[in-house]
C-alpha atoms as a printed R data frame, in Angstrom:
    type eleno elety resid chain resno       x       y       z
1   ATOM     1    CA   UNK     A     1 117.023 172.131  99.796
2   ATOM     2    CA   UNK     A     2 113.969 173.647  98.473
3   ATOM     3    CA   UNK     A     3 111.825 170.694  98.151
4   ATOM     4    CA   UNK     A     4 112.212 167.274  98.482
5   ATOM     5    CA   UNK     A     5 112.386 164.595  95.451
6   ATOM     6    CA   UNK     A     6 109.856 162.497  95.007
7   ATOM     7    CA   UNK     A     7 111.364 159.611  97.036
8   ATOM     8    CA   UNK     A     8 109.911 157.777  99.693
9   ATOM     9    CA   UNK     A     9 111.228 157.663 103.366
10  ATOM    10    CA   UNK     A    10 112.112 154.114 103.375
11  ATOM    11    CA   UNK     A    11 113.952 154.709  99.952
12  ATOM    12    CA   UNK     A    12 116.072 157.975 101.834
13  ATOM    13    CA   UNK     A    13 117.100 155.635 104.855
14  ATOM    14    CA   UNK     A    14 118.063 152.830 102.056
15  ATOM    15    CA   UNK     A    15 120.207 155.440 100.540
16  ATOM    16    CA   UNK     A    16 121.973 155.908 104.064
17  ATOM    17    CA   UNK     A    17 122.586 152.150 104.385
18  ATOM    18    CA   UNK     A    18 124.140 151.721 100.958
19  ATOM    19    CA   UNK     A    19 126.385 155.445 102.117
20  ATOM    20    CA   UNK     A    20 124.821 157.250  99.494
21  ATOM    21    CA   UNK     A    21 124.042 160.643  99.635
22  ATOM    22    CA   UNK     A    22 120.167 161.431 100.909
23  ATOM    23    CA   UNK     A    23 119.397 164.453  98.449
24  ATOM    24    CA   UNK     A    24 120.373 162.412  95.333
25  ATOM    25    CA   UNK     A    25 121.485 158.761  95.890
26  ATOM    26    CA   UNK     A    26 124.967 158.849  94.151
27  ATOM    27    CA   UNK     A    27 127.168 160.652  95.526
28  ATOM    28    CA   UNK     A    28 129.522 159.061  98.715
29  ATOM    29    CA   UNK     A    29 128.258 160.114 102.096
30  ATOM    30    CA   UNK     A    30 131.789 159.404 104.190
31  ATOM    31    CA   UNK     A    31 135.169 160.504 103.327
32  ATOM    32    CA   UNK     A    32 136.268 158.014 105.557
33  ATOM    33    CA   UNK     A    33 134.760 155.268 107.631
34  ATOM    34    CA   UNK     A    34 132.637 157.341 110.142
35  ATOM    35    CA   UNK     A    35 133.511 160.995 108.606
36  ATOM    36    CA   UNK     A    36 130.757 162.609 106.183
37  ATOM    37    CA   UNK     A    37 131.641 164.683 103.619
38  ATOM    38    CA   UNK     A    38 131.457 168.039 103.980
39  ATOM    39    CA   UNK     A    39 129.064 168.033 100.524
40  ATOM    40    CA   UNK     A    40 127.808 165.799  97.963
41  ATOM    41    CA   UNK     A    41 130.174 165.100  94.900
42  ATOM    42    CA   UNK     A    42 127.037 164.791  93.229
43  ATOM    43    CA   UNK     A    43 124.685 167.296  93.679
44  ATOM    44    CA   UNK     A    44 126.422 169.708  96.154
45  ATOM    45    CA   UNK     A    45 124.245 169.016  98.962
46  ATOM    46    CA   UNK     A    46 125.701 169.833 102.440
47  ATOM    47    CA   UNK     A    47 126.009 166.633 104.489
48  ATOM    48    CA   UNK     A    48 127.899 167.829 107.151
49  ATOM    49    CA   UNK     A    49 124.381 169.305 108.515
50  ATOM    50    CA   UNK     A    50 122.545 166.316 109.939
51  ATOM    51    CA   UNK     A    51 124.198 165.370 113.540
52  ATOM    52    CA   UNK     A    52 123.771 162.218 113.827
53  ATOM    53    CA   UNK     A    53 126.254 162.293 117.424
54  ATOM    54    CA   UNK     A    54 125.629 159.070 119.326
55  ATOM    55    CA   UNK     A    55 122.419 157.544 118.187
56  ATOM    56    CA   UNK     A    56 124.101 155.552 115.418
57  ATOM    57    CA   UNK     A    57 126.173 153.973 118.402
58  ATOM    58    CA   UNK     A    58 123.231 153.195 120.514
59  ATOM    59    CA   UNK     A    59 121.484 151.822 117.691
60  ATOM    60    CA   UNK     A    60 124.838 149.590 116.932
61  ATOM    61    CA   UNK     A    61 124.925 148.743 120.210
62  ATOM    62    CA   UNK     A    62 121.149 147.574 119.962
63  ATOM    63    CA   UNK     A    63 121.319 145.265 116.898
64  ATOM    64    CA   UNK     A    64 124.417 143.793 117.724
65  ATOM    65    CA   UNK     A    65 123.725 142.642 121.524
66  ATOM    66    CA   UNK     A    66 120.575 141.422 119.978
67  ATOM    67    CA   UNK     A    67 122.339 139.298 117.750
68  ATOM    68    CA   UNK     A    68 125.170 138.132 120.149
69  ATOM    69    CA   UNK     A    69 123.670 137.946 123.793
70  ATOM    70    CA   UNK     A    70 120.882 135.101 122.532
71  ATOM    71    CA   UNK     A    71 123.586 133.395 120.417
72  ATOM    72    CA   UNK     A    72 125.894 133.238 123.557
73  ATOM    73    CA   UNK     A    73 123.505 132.230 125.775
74  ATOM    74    CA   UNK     A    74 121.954 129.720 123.450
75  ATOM    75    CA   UNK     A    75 125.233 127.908 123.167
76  ATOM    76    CA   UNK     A    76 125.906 127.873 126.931
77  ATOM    77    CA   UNK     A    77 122.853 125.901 127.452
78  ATOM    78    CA   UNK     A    78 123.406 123.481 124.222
79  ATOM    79    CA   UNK     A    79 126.956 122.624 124.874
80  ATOM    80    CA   UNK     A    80 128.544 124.635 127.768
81  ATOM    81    CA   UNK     A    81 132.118 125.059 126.357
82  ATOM    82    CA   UNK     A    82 134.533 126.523 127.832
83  ATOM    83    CA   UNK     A    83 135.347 129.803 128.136
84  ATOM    84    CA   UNK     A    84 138.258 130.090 126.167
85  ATOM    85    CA   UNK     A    85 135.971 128.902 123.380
86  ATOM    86    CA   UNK     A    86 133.040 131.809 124.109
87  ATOM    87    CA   UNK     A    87 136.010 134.276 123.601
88  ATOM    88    CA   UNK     A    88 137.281 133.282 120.586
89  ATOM    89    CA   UNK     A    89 133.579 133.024 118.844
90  ATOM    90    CA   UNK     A    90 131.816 135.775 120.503
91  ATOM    91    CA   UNK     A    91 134.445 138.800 120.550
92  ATOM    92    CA   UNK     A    92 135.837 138.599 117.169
93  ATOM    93    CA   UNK     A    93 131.909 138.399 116.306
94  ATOM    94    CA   UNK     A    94 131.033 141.515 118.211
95  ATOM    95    CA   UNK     A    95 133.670 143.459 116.655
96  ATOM    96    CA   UNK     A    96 132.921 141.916 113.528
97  ATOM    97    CA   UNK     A    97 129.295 143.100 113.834
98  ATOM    98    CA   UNK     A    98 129.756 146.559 114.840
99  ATOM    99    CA   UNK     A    99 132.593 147.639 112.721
100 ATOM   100    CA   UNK     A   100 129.964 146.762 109.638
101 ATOM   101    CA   UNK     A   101 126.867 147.572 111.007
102 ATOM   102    CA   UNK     A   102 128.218 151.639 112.211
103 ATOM   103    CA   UNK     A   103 128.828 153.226 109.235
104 ATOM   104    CA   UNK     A   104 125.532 151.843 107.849
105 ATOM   105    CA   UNK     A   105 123.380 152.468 110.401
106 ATOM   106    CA   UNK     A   106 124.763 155.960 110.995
107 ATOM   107    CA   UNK     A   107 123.871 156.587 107.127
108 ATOM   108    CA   UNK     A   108 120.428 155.202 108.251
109 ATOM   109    CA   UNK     A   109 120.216 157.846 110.594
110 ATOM   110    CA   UNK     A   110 121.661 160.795 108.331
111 ATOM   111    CA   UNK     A   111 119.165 159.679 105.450
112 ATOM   112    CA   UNK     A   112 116.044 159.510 108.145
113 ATOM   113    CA   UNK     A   113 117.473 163.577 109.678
114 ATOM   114    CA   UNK     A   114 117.408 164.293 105.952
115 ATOM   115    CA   UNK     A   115 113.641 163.461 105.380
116 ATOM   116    CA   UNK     A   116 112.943 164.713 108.459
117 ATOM   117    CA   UNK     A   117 114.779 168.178 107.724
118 ATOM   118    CA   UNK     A   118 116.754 168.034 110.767
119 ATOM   119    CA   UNK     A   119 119.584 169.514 110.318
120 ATOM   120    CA   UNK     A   120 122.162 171.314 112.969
């Protein structure tokens, strides 16, 4: 990586949301759901170099109570339901949530390591 395109750092971390590689924007970033490739079917840039460990978690974890905690406790004090019916709405939800929101927000965080030049 000799120098970087001329893209801008909000553009890099879109490319992470969308799975794309960071160096060029077309080629896939996973393999599979949370694994990177190892490089860029594209443009041969090594992916497997930007850690991204647990932040992409945390980050997960962030958004997603954020989303569900207010919703819960919004419709405890509208309609108190039972809990049977908090369950059914709020863990499928959760799940929901963070199964999409991971691999997106973990590209987030390779693409922002990439314009950043962090790599491992």
């Amino acid at each position: 990586m000799s120098s970087l395109p001329k893209v801008t750092r909000v553009q890099i971390v879109a490319r992470g949301l969308t799975n794309r590689c960071p160096n060029c924007g077309e080629g896939r970033l996973y393999a599979r759901y949370l694994k990177v490739e190892h490089e860029c079917e594209a443009c041969g840039h090594h992916l497997a170099a930007y850690p991204a460990d647990d932040g992409p978690a945390y980050f997960t974890i962030l958004i997603v109570g954020h989303i569900v905690i207010p919703g819960m406790l919004l419709l405890e004090q509208i309609e108190h339901p039972p809990s049977w019916v908090h369950v059914t709405l709020w863990v499928p939800l959760t799940l929901a949530l963070t199964l999409l929101l991971l691999p997106r927000i973990k590209g987030a965080v390779i693409g922002f390591q990439w314009a950043q030049r962090i790599r491992s």
